[in-house]
Tab-separated table of C-alpha atoms in Angstrom:
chain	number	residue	atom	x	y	z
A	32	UNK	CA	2.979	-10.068	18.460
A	33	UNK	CA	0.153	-9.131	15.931
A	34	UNK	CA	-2.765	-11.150	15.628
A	35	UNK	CA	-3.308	-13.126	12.734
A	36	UNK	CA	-7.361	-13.951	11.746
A	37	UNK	CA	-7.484	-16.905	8.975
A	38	UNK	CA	-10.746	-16.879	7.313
A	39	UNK	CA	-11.876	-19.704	5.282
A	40	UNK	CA	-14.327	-20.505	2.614
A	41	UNK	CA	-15.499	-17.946	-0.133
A	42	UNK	CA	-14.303	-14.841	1.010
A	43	UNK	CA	-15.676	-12.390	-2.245
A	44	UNK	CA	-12.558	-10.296	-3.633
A	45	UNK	CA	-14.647	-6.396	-2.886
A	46	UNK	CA	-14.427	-7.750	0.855
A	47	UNK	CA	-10.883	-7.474	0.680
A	48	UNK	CA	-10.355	-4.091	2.593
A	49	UNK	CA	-9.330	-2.988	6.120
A	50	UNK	CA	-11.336	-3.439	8.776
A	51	UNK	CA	-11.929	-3.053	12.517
A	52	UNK	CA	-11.935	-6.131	14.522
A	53	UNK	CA	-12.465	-5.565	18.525
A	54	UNK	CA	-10.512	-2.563	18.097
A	55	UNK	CA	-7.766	-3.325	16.227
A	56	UNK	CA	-7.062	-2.451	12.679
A	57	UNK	CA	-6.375	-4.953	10.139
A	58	UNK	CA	-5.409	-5.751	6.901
A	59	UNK	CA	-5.517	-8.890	4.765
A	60	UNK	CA	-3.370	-11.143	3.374
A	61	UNK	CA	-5.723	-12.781	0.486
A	62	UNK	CA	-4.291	-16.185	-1.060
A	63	UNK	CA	-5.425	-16.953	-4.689
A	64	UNK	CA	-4.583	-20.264	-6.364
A	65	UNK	CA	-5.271	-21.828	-9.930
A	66	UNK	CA	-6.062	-25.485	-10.904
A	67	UNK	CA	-2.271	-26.229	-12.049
A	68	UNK	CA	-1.368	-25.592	-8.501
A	69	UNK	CA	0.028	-22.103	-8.812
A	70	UNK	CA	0.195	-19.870	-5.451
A	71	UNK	CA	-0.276	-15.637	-5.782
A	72	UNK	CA	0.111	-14.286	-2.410
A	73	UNK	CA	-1.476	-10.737	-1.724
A	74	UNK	CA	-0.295	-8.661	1.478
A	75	UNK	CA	-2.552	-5.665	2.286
A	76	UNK	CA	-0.465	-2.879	3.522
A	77	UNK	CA	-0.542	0.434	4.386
A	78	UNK	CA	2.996	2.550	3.737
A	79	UNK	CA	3.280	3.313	7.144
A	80	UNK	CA	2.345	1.151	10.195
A	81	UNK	CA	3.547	-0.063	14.008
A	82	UNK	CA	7.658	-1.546	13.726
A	83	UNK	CA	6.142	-5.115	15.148
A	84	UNK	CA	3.460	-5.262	11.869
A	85	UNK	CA	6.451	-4.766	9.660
A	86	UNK	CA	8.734	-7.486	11.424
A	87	UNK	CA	5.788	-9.557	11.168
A	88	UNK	CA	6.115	-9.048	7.401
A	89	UNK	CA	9.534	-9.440	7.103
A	90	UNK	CA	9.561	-12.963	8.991
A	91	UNK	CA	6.932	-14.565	6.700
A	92	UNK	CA	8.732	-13.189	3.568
A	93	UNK	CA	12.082	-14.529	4.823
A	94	UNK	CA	10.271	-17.689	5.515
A	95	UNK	CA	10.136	-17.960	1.362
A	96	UNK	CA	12.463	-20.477	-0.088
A	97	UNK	CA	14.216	-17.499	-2.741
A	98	UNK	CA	12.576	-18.978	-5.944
A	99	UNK	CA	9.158	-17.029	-5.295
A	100	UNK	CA	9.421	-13.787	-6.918
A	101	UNK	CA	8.357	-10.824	-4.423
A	102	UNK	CA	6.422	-8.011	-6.340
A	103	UNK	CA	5.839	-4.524	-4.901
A	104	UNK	CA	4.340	-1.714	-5.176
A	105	UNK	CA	6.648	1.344	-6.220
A	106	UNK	CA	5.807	3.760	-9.150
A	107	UNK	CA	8.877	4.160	-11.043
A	108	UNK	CA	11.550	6.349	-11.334
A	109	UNK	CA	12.425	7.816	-14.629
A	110	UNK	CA	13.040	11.410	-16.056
A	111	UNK	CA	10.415	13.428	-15.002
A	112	UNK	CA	8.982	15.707	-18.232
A	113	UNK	CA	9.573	19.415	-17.770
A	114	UNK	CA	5.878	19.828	-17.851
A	115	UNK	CA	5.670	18.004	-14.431
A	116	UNK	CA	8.922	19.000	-12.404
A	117	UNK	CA	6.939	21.308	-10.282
A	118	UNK	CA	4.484	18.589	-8.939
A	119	UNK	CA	7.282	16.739	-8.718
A	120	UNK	CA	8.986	18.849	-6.268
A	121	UNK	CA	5.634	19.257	-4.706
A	122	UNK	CA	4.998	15.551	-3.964
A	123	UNK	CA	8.767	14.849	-3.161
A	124	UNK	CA	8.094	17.735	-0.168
A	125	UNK	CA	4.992	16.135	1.210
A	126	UNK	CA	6.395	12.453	1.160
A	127	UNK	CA	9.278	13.888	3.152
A	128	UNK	CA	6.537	15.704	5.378
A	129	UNK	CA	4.367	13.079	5.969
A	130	UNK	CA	7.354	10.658	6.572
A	131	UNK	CA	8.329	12.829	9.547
A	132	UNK	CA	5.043	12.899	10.738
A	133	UNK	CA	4.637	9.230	10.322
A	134	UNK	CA	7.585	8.411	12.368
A	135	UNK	CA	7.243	11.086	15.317
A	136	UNK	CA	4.134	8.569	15.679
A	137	UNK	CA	5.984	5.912	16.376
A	138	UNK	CA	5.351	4.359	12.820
A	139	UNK	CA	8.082	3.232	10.121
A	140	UNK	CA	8.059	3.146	6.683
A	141	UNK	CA	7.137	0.570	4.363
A	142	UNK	CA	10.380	0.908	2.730
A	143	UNK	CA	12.602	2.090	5.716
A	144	UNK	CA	11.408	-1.671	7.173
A	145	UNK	CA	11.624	-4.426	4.304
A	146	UNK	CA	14.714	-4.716	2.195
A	147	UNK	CA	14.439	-5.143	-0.773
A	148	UNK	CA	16.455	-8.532	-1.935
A	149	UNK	CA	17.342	-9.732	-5.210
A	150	UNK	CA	14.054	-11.849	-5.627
A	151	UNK	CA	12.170	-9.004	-5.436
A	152	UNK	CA	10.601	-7.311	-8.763
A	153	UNK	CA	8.586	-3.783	-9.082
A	154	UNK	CA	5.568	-3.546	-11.054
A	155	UNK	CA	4.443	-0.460	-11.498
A	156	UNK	CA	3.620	2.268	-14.172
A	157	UNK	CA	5.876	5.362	-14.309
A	158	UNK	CA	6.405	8.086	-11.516
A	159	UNK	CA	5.411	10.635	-14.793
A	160	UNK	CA	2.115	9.085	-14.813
A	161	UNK	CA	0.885	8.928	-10.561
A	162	UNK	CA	2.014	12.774	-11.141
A	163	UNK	CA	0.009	13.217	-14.584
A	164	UNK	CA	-2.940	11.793	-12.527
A	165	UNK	CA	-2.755	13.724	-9.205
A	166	UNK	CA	-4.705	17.626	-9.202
A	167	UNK	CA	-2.036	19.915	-8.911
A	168	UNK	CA	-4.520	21.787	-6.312
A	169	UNK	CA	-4.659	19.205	-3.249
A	170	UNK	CA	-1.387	18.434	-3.957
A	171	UNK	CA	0.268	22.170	-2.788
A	172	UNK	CA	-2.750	22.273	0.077
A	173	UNK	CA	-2.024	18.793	1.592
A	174	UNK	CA	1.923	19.841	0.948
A	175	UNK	CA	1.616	23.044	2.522
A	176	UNK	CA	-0.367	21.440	5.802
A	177	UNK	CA	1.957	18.459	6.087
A	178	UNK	CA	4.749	20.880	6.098
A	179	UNK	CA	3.697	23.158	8.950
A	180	UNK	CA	2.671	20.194	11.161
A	181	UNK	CA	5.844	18.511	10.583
A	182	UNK	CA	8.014	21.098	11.426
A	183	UNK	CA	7.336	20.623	15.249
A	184	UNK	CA	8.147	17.070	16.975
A	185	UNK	CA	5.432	17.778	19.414
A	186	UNK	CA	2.940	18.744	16.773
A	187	UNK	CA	4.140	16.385	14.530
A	188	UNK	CA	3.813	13.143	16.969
A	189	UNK	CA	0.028	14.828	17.932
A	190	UNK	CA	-1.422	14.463	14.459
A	191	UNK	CA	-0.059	11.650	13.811
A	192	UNK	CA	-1.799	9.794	16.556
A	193	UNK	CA	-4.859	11.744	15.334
A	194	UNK	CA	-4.398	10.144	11.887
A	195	UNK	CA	-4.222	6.771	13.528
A	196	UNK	CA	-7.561	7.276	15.368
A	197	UNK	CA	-8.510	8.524	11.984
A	198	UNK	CA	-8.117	5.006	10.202
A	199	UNK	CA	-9.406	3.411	12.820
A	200	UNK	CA	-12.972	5.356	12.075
A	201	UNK	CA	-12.497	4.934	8.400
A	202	UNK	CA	-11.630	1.328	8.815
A	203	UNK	CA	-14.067	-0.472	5.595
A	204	UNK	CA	-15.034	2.864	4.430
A	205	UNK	CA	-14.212	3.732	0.784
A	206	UNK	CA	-14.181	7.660	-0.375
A	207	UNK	CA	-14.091	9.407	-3.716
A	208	UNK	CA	-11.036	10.251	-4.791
A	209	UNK	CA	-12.121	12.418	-7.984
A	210	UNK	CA	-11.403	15.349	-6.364
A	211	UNK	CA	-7.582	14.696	-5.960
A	212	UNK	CA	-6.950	12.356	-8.175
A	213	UNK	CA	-7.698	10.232	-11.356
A	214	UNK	CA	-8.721	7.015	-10.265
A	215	UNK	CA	-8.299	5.376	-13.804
A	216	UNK	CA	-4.429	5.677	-13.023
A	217	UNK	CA	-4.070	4.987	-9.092
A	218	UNK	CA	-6.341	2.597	-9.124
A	219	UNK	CA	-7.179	0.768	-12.110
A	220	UNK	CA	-4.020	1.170	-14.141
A	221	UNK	CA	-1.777	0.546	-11.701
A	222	UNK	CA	-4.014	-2.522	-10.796
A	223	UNK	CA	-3.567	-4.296	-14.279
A	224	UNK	CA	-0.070	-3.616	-14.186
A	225	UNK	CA	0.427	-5.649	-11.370
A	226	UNK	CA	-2.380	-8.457	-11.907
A	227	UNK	CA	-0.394	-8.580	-15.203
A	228	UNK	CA	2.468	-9.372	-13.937
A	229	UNK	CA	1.400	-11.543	-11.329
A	230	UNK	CA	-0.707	-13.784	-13.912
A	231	UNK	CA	2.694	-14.144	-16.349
A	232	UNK	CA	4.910	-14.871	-13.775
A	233	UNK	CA	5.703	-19.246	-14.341
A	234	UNK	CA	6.044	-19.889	-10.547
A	235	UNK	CA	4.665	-18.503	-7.568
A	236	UNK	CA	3.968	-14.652	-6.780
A	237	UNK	CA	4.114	-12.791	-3.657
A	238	UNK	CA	2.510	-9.276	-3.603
A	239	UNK	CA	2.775	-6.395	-1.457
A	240	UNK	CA	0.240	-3.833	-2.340
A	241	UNK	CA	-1.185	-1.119	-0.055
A	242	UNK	CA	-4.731	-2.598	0.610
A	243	UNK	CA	-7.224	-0.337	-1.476
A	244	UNK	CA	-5.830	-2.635	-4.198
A	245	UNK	CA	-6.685	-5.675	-3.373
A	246	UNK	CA	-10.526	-6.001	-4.321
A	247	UNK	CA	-9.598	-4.742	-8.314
A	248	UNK	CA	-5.744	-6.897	-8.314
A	249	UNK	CA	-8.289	-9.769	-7.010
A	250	UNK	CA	-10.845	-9.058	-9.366
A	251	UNK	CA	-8.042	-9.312	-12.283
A	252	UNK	CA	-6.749	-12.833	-10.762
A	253	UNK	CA	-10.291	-14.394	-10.973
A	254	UNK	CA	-10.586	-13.444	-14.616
A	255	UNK	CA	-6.823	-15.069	-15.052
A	256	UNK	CA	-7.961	-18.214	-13.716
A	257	UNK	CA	-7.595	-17.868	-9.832
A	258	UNK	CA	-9.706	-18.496	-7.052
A	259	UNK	CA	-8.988	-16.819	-3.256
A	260	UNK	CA	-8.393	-19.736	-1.277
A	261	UNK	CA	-7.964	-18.120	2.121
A	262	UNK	CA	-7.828	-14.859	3.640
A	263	UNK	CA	-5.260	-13.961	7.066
A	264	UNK	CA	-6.397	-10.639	8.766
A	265	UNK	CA	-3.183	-8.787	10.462
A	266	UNK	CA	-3.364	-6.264	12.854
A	267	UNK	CA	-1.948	-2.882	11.214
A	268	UNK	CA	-0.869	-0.734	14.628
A	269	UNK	CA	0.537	-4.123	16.811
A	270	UNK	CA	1.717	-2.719	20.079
């Protein structure tokens, strides 16, 4: 089963990343409450992680009563301007890429593990704007690369572990993202659109947001009225 680390006291939002702890990688689960007794629930995820972390998910969500609103991360379909098909293609190739090499890992997909039930409510800004945002540049490179690696199992389930071993290194780090993409959108727009929602919801939120989100959702929680109450570290890759 994956380990579960509860840290309390005053745990500052910025901490909330993932981090290495004897080995293992983990994300948080960060709890923010308000003085009228309100409850906003944060799980830090990444899309893609061990079967057991998901069904470790899916048994505390389950665990909910129905009234608490689930929201989740998902930019949103819609008609996709002319102007942007292409990058659309682009990006629809590499998630289908990546997916394969994902899985040949022996990791699932966010959405190939939870189901979505009718409690559940996406907050998110437009798949027209994530595109607008993203450099048409890295986009064909990373699509071209995922695309040869994917194509063999072998290779495929090789890099994938690689990538694994990769997170585990990174684990805390933050990088600059300029480069590839605008972080004004990724990050910070897509952040208020789900603080937002969170903060104007009447009864209790639970969040599912991959976990480079966390420190700027929390952030936008404390300024709403919310303090993080408690913080649950789970291990990402649970055997």
């Amino acid at each position: 089963m994956s380990k579960h680390h509860s840290v309390t006291g005053h745990t500052p939002s910025s901490a909330l990343t993932d981090r290495l702890n004897d080995g293992r990688l983990e994300v948080p689960t960060a709890v923010y409450t308000n003085s009228l007794g309100r409850e906003i629930v944060i799980f830090g995820v990444k899309h893609y992680a061990s079967s057991q972390f998901w069904t470790n998910v899916s048994v505390q969500l389950t665990a909910l009563d129905g009234k608490t609103a689930i929201h989740f991360e998902q930019p949103i379909r819609d008609l996709v301007p002319r102007r942007l098909r292409f990058k659309s293609l682009i990006g629809r190739s590499l998630d289908r890429s990546q997916h394969r090499i994902w899985t040949a890992a022996g990791c699932e997909f966010q959405f190939d593990a939870l189901s979505i039930g009718p409690n559940w409510e996406n907050h998110d800004v437009p798949v027209a704007r994530t595109l607008s945002a993203i450099h048409i540049g890295p986009l064909i490179i990373a699509a071209v690369v995922s695309l040869l690696l994917s194509l063999n199992q072998n290779v495929a389930r090789a890099y994938g572990r690689s990538q694994i071993r990769q997170l585990h290194t990174d684990a805390g780090k933050t990088f600059p993202m300029w480069m590839v993409m605008k972080t004004s959108v990724i990050l910070r727009e897509r952040n208020s659109v789900a603080a937002h929602a969170a903060l104007a919801a009447s009864n209790d939120v639970v969040m599912i947001w991959g976990h480079a989100h966390l420190p700027g959702i929390g952030k936008l929680l404390e300024r709403g009225g919310f303090v993080l109450a408690r913080v649950n570290w789970n291990q990402l890759f649970a055997a």
